[in-house]
Structures are given as structure tokens and as C-alpha cells.
Tab-separated table of C-alpha atoms in Angstrom:
chain	number	residue	atom	x	y	z
A	28	MET	CA	-20.352	-10.311	20.627
A	29	PRO	CA	-19.022	-7.060	22.076
A	30	GLN	CA	-21.421	-4.403	23.223
A	31	ILE	CA	-20.839	-0.972	21.670
A	32	LYS	CA	-23.352	1.189	23.485
A	33	SER	CA	-21.331	4.401	23.796
A	34	ILE	CA	-18.609	6.000	21.671
A	35	LEU	CA	-16.302	8.913	22.446
A	36	CYS	CA	-14.840	11.081	19.700
A	37	PRO	CA	-12.401	13.784	20.870
A	38	VAL	CA	-11.955	16.555	18.280
A	39	ASP	CA	-9.672	19.547	17.779
A	40	PHE	CA	-11.604	20.897	14.742
A	41	SER	CA	-8.869	19.865	12.297
A	42	GLU	CA	-9.449	17.852	9.119
A	43	PHE	CA	-8.207	14.834	11.067
A	44	SER	CA	-11.045	15.315	13.537
A	45	VAL	CA	-13.552	15.527	10.711
A	46	ASN	CA	-12.272	12.198	9.362
A	47	ALA	CA	-12.554	10.594	12.797
A	48	TYR	CA	-16.038	11.993	13.368
A	49	GLU	CA	-17.247	10.449	10.093
A	50	TYR	CA	-16.303	7.021	11.456
A	51	ALA	CA	-17.599	7.737	14.963
A	52	GLN	CA	-21.053	8.765	13.821
A	53	SER	CA	-21.230	5.890	11.345
A	54	LEU	CA	-20.459	3.372	14.086
A	55	ALA	CA	-22.888	5.085	16.472
A	56	TRP	CA	-25.592	4.874	13.811
A	57	HIS	CA	-24.962	1.176	13.090
A	58	TYR	CA	-24.841	0.184	16.759
A	59	LYS	CA	-27.498	2.675	17.935
A	60	ALA	CA	-24.892	3.887	20.407
A	61	THR	CA	-24.690	7.103	22.389
A	62	LEU	CA	-22.080	9.400	20.856
A	63	TYR	CA	-20.001	11.794	22.942
A	64	LEU	CA	-18.167	14.617	21.179
A	65	GLN	CA	-15.387	16.174	23.257
A	66	HIS	CA	-13.115	19.173	22.843
A	67	VAL	CA	-10.368	19.964	25.331
A	68	LEU	CA	-9.034	23.508	25.430
A	69	TYR	CA	-5.264	23.732	25.308
A	70	SER	CA	-5.338	27.511	25.737
A	71	LEU	CA	-6.741	27.517	29.275
A	72	GLN	CA	-3.530	26.140	30.743
A	73	PRO	CA	-2.208	28.581	33.391
A	74	PHE	CA	1.179	28.993	31.689
A	75	GLY	CA	-0.563	30.945	28.925
A	76	PHE	CA	-1.722	33.669	31.329
A	77	TRP	CA	1.211	34.546	33.584
A	78	ASN	CA	0.891	38.301	33.135
A	79	ILE	CA	-2.814	38.891	33.787
A	80	SER	CA	-4.805	39.297	36.991
A	81	PRO	CA	-6.934	36.469	38.416
A	82	ASP	CA	-10.149	38.308	37.472
A	83	SER	CA	-8.953	38.866	33.921
A	84	TYR	CA	-7.860	35.250	33.738
A	85	GLU	CA	-11.280	33.967	34.807
A	86	LYS	CA	-12.989	36.290	32.349
A	87	ARG	CA	-10.732	35.182	29.538
A	88	CYS	CA	-11.259	31.537	30.421
A	89	GLY	CA	-15.025	32.036	30.340
A	90	GLU	CA	-14.820	33.665	26.927
A	91	LEU	CA	-12.649	30.909	25.516
A	92	ARG	CA	-14.863	28.201	26.939
A	93	ALA	CA	-18.037	29.829	25.586
A	94	GLY	CA	-16.405	30.199	22.180
A	95	ALA	CA	-15.297	26.561	22.192
A	96	GLU	CA	-18.764	25.366	23.188
A	97	GLN	CA	-20.278	27.270	20.277
A	98	GLN	CA	-17.600	25.980	17.915
A	99	LEU	CA	-18.217	22.395	19.028
A	100	GLN	CA	-21.966	22.738	18.508
A	101	GLU	CA	-21.342	24.187	15.048
A	102	PHE	CA	-18.913	21.342	14.274
A	103	ALA	CA	-21.576	18.796	15.222
A	104	THR	CA	-24.270	20.555	13.203
A	105	ARG	CA	-22.069	20.902	10.128
A	106	HIS	CA	-20.708	17.353	10.048
A	107	THR	CA	-23.481	15.148	11.472
A	108	ARG	CA	-25.327	13.213	8.770
A	109	THR	CA	-27.215	10.593	10.754
A	110	GLU	CA	-30.075	10.869	13.229
A	111	ILE	CA	-27.486	10.402	15.966
A	112	ARG	CA	-27.149	13.615	17.962
A	113	PRO	CA	-23.932	13.734	19.969
A	114	GLN	CA	-23.662	14.920	23.529
A	115	CYS	CA	-21.035	17.671	23.557
A	116	PHE	CA	-18.399	18.258	26.246
A	117	VAL	CA	-15.925	21.145	26.431
A	118	GLN	CA	-13.257	20.882	29.123
A	119	ASP	CA	-9.919	22.438	29.954
A	120	GLY	CA	-6.920	20.733	31.436
A	121	PRO	CA	-4.540	17.892	30.531
A	122	VAL	CA	-5.894	16.609	27.231
A	123	THR	CA	-5.105	12.895	27.505
A	124	ASP	CA	-6.210	12.683	31.127
A	125	LEU	CA	-9.541	14.352	30.361
A	126	ILE	CA	-10.233	12.097	27.382
A	127	LEU	CA	-9.579	8.985	29.457
A	128	ALA	CA	-11.531	10.371	32.421
A	129	LEU	CA	-14.599	11.088	30.277
A	130	ALA	CA	-14.336	7.629	28.724
A	131	GLU	CA	-14.322	6.095	32.213
A	132	ALA	CA	-17.105	8.324	33.557
A	133	GLN	CA	-19.433	7.527	30.653
A	134	ALA	CA	-18.442	3.837	30.475
A	135	VAL	CA	-17.422	4.313	26.863
A	136	ASN	CA	-17.010	1.127	24.793
A	137	LEU	CA	-14.995	2.681	21.970
A	138	ILE	CA	-12.816	5.762	21.425
A	139	VAL	CA	-12.445	7.123	17.889
A	140	MET	CA	-9.589	9.546	17.228
A	141	GLY	CA	-7.827	11.080	14.248
A	142	THR	CA	-4.100	10.747	13.614
A	143	HIS	CA	-2.136	13.678	12.229
A	144	GLY	CA	0.258	13.738	9.330
A	145	MET	CA	0.738	11.691	6.201
A	146	ARG	CA	2.362	8.928	8.241
A	147	GLY	CA	-0.147	8.917	11.073
A	148	ILE	CA	1.605	8.675	14.423
A	149	ASP	CA	5.207	8.980	13.243
A	150	ARG	CA	8.471	9.108	15.135
A	151	LEU	CA	8.206	12.858	15.580
A	152	MET	CA	4.845	12.547	17.338
A	153	LEU	CA	5.395	9.868	19.962
A	154	GLY	CA	4.049	12.288	22.539
A	155	SER	CA	0.833	12.844	20.606
A	156	VAL	CA	-2.523	12.668	22.338
A	157	THR	CA	-3.699	9.805	20.140
A	158	GLU	CA	-0.629	7.742	20.950
A	159	LYS	CA	-1.063	8.318	24.684
A	160	VAL	CA	-4.731	7.359	24.544
A	161	LEU	CA	-3.837	4.205	22.582
A	162	ARG	CA	-1.440	3.200	25.345
A	163	ARG	CA	-3.675	3.939	28.296
A	164	ALA	CA	-7.294	3.377	27.243
A	165	ARG	CA	-9.227	0.506	28.803
A	166	CYS	CA	-11.468	0.143	25.749
A	167	PRO	CA	-10.720	-0.353	22.042
A	168	VAL	CA	-9.390	2.681	20.175
A	169	LEU	CA	-10.006	3.344	16.499
A	170	ALA	CA	-7.120	5.403	15.103
A	171	VAL	CA	-8.366	7.130	11.952
A	172	ARG	CA	-6.210	8.627	9.272
A	173	LYS	CA	-7.347	9.756	5.842
A	174	PRO	CA	-7.843	6.526	3.870
A	175	ALA	CA	-5.657	5.805	0.845
A	176	HIS	CA	-8.808	5.194	-1.212
A	177	HIS	CA	-12.347	6.545	-1.163
A	178	VAL	CA	-14.316	5.346	1.880
A	179	THR	CA	-16.236	8.373	3.127
A	180	SER	CA	-19.380	9.127	1.149
A	181	SER	CA	-20.668	12.271	-0.511
A	182	VAL	CA	-22.499	14.831	1.600
A	183	GLN	CA	-25.793	13.728	0.055
A	184	ASP	CA	-25.329	10.177	1.343
A	185	PRO	CA	-26.790	9.682	4.851
A	186	GLU	CA	-24.206	6.945	5.535
A	187	PRO	CA	-20.955	8.756	6.388
A	188	VAL	CA	-18.624	5.794	5.845
A	189	HIS	CA	-18.879	2.665	3.713
A	190	LEU	CA	-16.765	-0.156	5.129
A	191	ARG	CA	-16.770	-2.920	2.533
A	192	LYS	CA	-13.537	-4.765	3.293
A	193	MET	CA	-12.085	-5.507	6.729
A	194	LEU	CA	-8.893	-7.276	7.725
A	195	LEU	CA	-8.449	-9.141	11.005
A	196	CYS	CA	-4.822	-9.881	11.839
A	197	THR	CA	-4.410	-12.922	14.074
A	198	ASP	CA	-1.595	-14.839	15.726
A	199	PHE	CA	-4.109	-17.228	17.342
A	200	SER	CA	-3.525	-15.669	20.793
A	201	ASP	CA	-6.254	-14.787	23.295
A	202	HIS	CA	-5.749	-11.134	22.343
A	203	ALA	CA	-6.391	-11.910	18.693
A	204	ARG	CA	-9.446	-13.995	19.545
A	205	HIS	CA	-10.849	-11.104	21.565
A	206	ALA	CA	-10.251	-8.729	18.640
A	207	SER	CA	-12.016	-11.196	16.335
A	208	GLN	CA	-15.273	-10.592	18.196
A	209	TYR	CA	-15.154	-6.924	17.191
A	210	ALA	CA	-14.153	-7.797	13.635
A	211	LEU	CA	-17.039	-10.225	13.188
A	212	SER	CA	-19.521	-7.837	14.766
A	213	MET	CA	-18.472	-4.925	12.544
A	214	ALA	CA	-18.350	-7.055	9.395
A	215	LYS	CA	-21.912	-8.165	10.091
A	216	GLU	CA	-23.117	-4.629	10.812
A	217	TYR	CA	-21.631	-3.214	7.607
A	218	GLY	CA	-22.180	-6.250	5.414
A	219	ALA	CA	-18.434	-6.217	4.794
A	220	GLU	CA	-16.101	-8.900	3.537
A	221	LEU	CA	-13.780	-10.027	6.332
A	222	THR	CA	-10.334	-11.473	5.668
A	223	LEU	CA	-8.537	-13.370	8.433
A	224	LEU	CA	-4.785	-13.025	7.994
A	225	HIS	CA	-1.966	-14.915	9.680
A	226	VAL	CA	1.649	-14.095	8.855
A	227	LEU	CA	4.350	-16.744	9.179
A	228	GLU	CA	7.380	-14.801	10.339
A	229	ASP	CA	9.793	-17.475	11.602
A	230	THR	CA	9.405	-19.667	8.550
A	231	PRO	CA	10.738	-23.223	8.571
A	232	GLY	CA	12.924	-24.670	5.844
A	233	SER	CA	11.476	-24.950	2.355
A	234	ALA	CA	10.591	-28.605	2.901
A	235	ASP	CA	8.320	-27.725	5.829
A	236	LEU	CA	6.968	-24.420	4.511
A	237	HIS	CA	4.052	-26.016	2.705
A	238	SER	CA	2.938	-27.970	5.774
A	239	ALA	CA	3.300	-24.894	8.017
A	240	THR	CA	1.126	-22.893	5.633
A	241	GLU	CA	-1.474	-25.656	5.457
A	242	LYS	CA	-1.553	-25.866	9.240
A	243	ALA	CA	-2.123	-22.106	9.562
A	244	VAL	CA	-4.877	-22.160	6.943
A	245	LYS	CA	-6.587	-24.990	8.816
A	246	GLN	CA	-6.398	-23.037	12.086
A	247	LEU	CA	-7.942	-20.006	10.411
A	248	GLU	CA	-10.717	-22.072	8.858
A	249	GLU	CA	-11.480	-23.812	12.160
A	250	SER	CA	-11.709	-20.463	13.953
A	251	ILE	CA	-14.748	-19.517	11.857
A	252	ALA	CA	-18.006	-20.764	13.325
A	253	PRO	CA	-20.622	-22.086	10.845
A	254	LYS	CA	-23.043	-19.370	11.941
A	255	THR	CA	-20.415	-16.734	11.161
A	256	ARG	CA	-20.173	-17.976	7.575
A	257	GLU	CA	-23.933	-17.546	7.274
A	258	GLU	CA	-23.842	-13.991	8.583
A	259	CYS	CA	-20.906	-12.526	6.654
A	260	ARG	CA	-18.411	-13.242	3.905
A	261	VAL	CA	-15.180	-14.564	5.380
A	262	LYS	CA	-11.866	-15.343	3.656
A	263	VAL	CA	-8.639	-16.694	5.099
A	264	MET	CA	-5.105	-15.905	4.005
A	265	VAL	CA	-1.597	-16.864	5.096
A	266	ARG	CA	1.445	-14.828	4.134
A	267	ILE	CA	5.158	-15.130	4.801
A	268	GLY	CA	7.429	-12.340	6.013
A	269	LYS	CA	7.476	-9.502	8.511
A	270	PRO	CA	3.937	-9.206	9.921
A	271	TYR	CA	3.600	-5.416	9.693
A	272	GLN	CA	4.949	-5.370	6.138
A	273	GLN	CA	2.618	-8.124	4.975
A	274	ILE	CA	-0.367	-6.521	6.690
A	275	MET	CA	0.288	-3.184	5.018
A	276	GLN	CA	0.932	-4.778	1.634
A	277	LEU	CA	-2.313	-6.765	1.738
A	278	THR	CA	-4.201	-3.694	2.942
A	279	LEU	CA	-3.055	-1.783	-0.135
A	280	GLU	CA	-3.589	-4.661	-2.563
A	281	ALA	CA	-7.120	-5.418	-1.346
A	282	GLN	CA	-8.068	-1.770	-0.734
A	283	THR	CA	-8.973	-2.661	2.820
A	284	ASP	CA	-11.163	-0.151	4.652
A	285	LEU	CA	-10.424	-1.183	8.247
A	286	VAL	CA	-7.744	-3.246	10.009
A	287	ILE	CA	-8.564	-4.885	13.363
A	288	MET	CA	-5.742	-5.992	15.650
A	289	GLY	CA	-5.454	-7.232	19.216
A	290	VAL	CA	-2.893	-5.648	21.532
A	291	ARG	CA	-1.431	-7.257	24.612
A	292	GLY	CA	-3.062	-5.336	27.426
A	293	ARG	CA	-2.925	-1.662	28.340
A	294	GLY	CA	0.874	-1.617	28.343
A	295	ALA	CA	1.304	-3.158	24.903
A	296	LEU	CA	1.781	0.136	23.115
A	297	ASP	CA	4.486	1.314	25.488
A	298	THR	CA	7.676	3.201	24.750
A	299	ALA	CA	9.695	0.001	24.766
A	300	LEU	CA	7.453	-1.572	22.149
A	301	PHE	CA	7.045	1.133	19.501
A	302	GLY	CA	8.420	-1.358	16.993
A	303	SER	CA	5.501	-3.713	17.635
A	304	THR	CA	3.354	-4.884	14.746
A	305	THR	CA	0.275	-3.042	15.953
A	306	TYR	CA	2.082	0.231	16.417
A	307	ARG	CA	3.810	0.040	13.048
A	308	VAL	CA	0.555	-0.645	11.225
A	309	ILE	CA	-1.052	2.346	12.946
A	310	GLN	CA	2.045	4.412	12.230
A	311	LEU	CA	2.556	3.506	8.582
A	312	GLY	CA	-0.580	1.789	7.338
A	313	PRO	CA	-2.916	3.225	4.689
A	314	CYS	CA	-6.233	2.888	6.532
A	315	PRO	CA	-7.813	3.183	10.005
A	316	VAL	CA	-6.812	0.617	12.619
A	317	LEU	CA	-8.954	-0.666	15.483
A	318	ALA	CA	-6.658	-1.596	18.375
A	319	VAL	CA	-8.457	-3.946	20.774
A	320	HIS	CA	-7.276	-4.586	24.319
A	321	ILE	CA	-8.466	-7.488	26.410
A	322	PRO	CA	-10.311	-5.959	29.390
A	323	VAL	CA	-8.179	-5.882	32.530
A	324	ALA	CA	-10.683	-8.050	34.423
A	325	SER	CA	-10.261	-10.784	31.798
A	326	LEU	CA	-6.532	-10.922	32.411
A	327	GLU	CA	-6.755	-11.362	36.161
């Protein structure tokens, strides 16, 4: 099972950050992980201060940084509902680079980030920070958008997020098998129902469709270890059609709380592959998506 000992949650104080932080602290609480809360200042970039002296610039930078540090501490105090107390970092510089650098420096096992807009990472936001982190991170990234149905709990509830239904999308590849380890671990931690889904895209003729479906169901069933069935509720499902469409449709029908998908290495979410299944589900889907990369060392 994967080790989730440290989690990084970058925030910009928007409602999207609040949503992401709910998930980050919930996961940190379940896994007893160290939680890092990070804010990167956009406003300290030199191009914002062309017309002031170096001394005034340094003074202004100090003021902005002090204000951001206070704001981050207040954010943590206001929104933390578990005994987990995050370690706070305020930095200035290139946002994506600093997020990835902190993740590397702290050996982070998971990054949790919010996605902006009703459609998550849409075509107008391909340069977004979340998208860049998804492409370049060496660890899994949980992209959080506001769920289509109620998942976060009331302020009186010490558990920030209730994940009752999870969906693992698999094509039986090594990448999918690696993602399944995270899916099984999280389903066990949350006591959630886990559905394993395989989508038949290149369907055979009608005469062979039944046998192809039976074969896929058998593969799904055989991928579940007996011990896994004892530890969590597992279902299998095979659908026919475009994978991203079927994944999103099932997510809505079942009121899924979390989708887990494997991606093909650090370059999988690249500009040439924005039509990929994983990207489209993150872009258009109704719930958070955990994108899991196989570690680079495992691919060598």
C-alpha cells in the first residue's frame, strides 16, 4: 500500500482553496500525515515595482510577506477542523516552480489543489498553476473542484470530508494497477464503497460484445485480492463507449465522491495530450480526481 506521510496544499485564499484544504486536512487526519500549507505571493514579482527604489521595494516586499504570513495563519485557524496543525510556508517567486520545489524538499507524497471555474481546468486555463503541477509533479495530485453533491460536512462535524463512494478507472495497465493501490488504501481508510470501472471503447461486433464484456468483468474480479474484499466493499462494472464520457456519466449516476485514475508518467498530461481521458475527466467531471503517476524510478 502507498505511504502517505506528508501532504502539500497550496492555497490562494479563494473558495477553491478552501475546498481543497477540506480534502487535504481530511486525508492528513486519516493517514496521520504531516500537512504543509503553502501560499506563493504573485505580487512580489519585480515587474510590479518598476518605478520604486530598491529600498522601497524591499520594504514593500517585507510588508506584503508579513501580511501574507498573517493571512495564511488566519486561514489555517479558521478552516482547520482536525487535530492536524499544518506547517505554513509563504514564498515569493514563480508559483508552479515553488510548489514543486517545496514538494520535493519535504518529500511530499500527495499534492492537493483546487481547480477554478465551473468547468475546472477548462480550455481557457491551460496555463493554470494546477494544470502545470498536474503535468510536472512526481507524486499523485488531487485536483479538487466543488463537488456536484454534498460531500463536505457541517462546521460542527470534526470530519471535514465524507468520502463514501470512490471510482477507480482501469485499463489493466501498470499505471492503472499502481493507481489501484491508492484507491484501495483510501477506500479502506474512509470505509468507502469502491467501484472498479473498465470502459470498452473499441467494441467488437455485436456477436462478440457479450464475450468481450464477460472477459473484462472476469479481469476486474480477478484483480481484487480476497483480503481486499474483507477490508472494503468492492464492485466491478464494465461500460461501452468513450471512456471519459462513461466515467463522467457513472460518476453522476452513482454520486461518486472521488475518481482515481492512473496517468502515463510525468509527461502524460502534456500539451499534445489535453484530449486524454484523465485530463478530460479533470476538466469536465463533477467531482475531485486523484491523478496517480508511476514513480520515475519504477519506469526505469
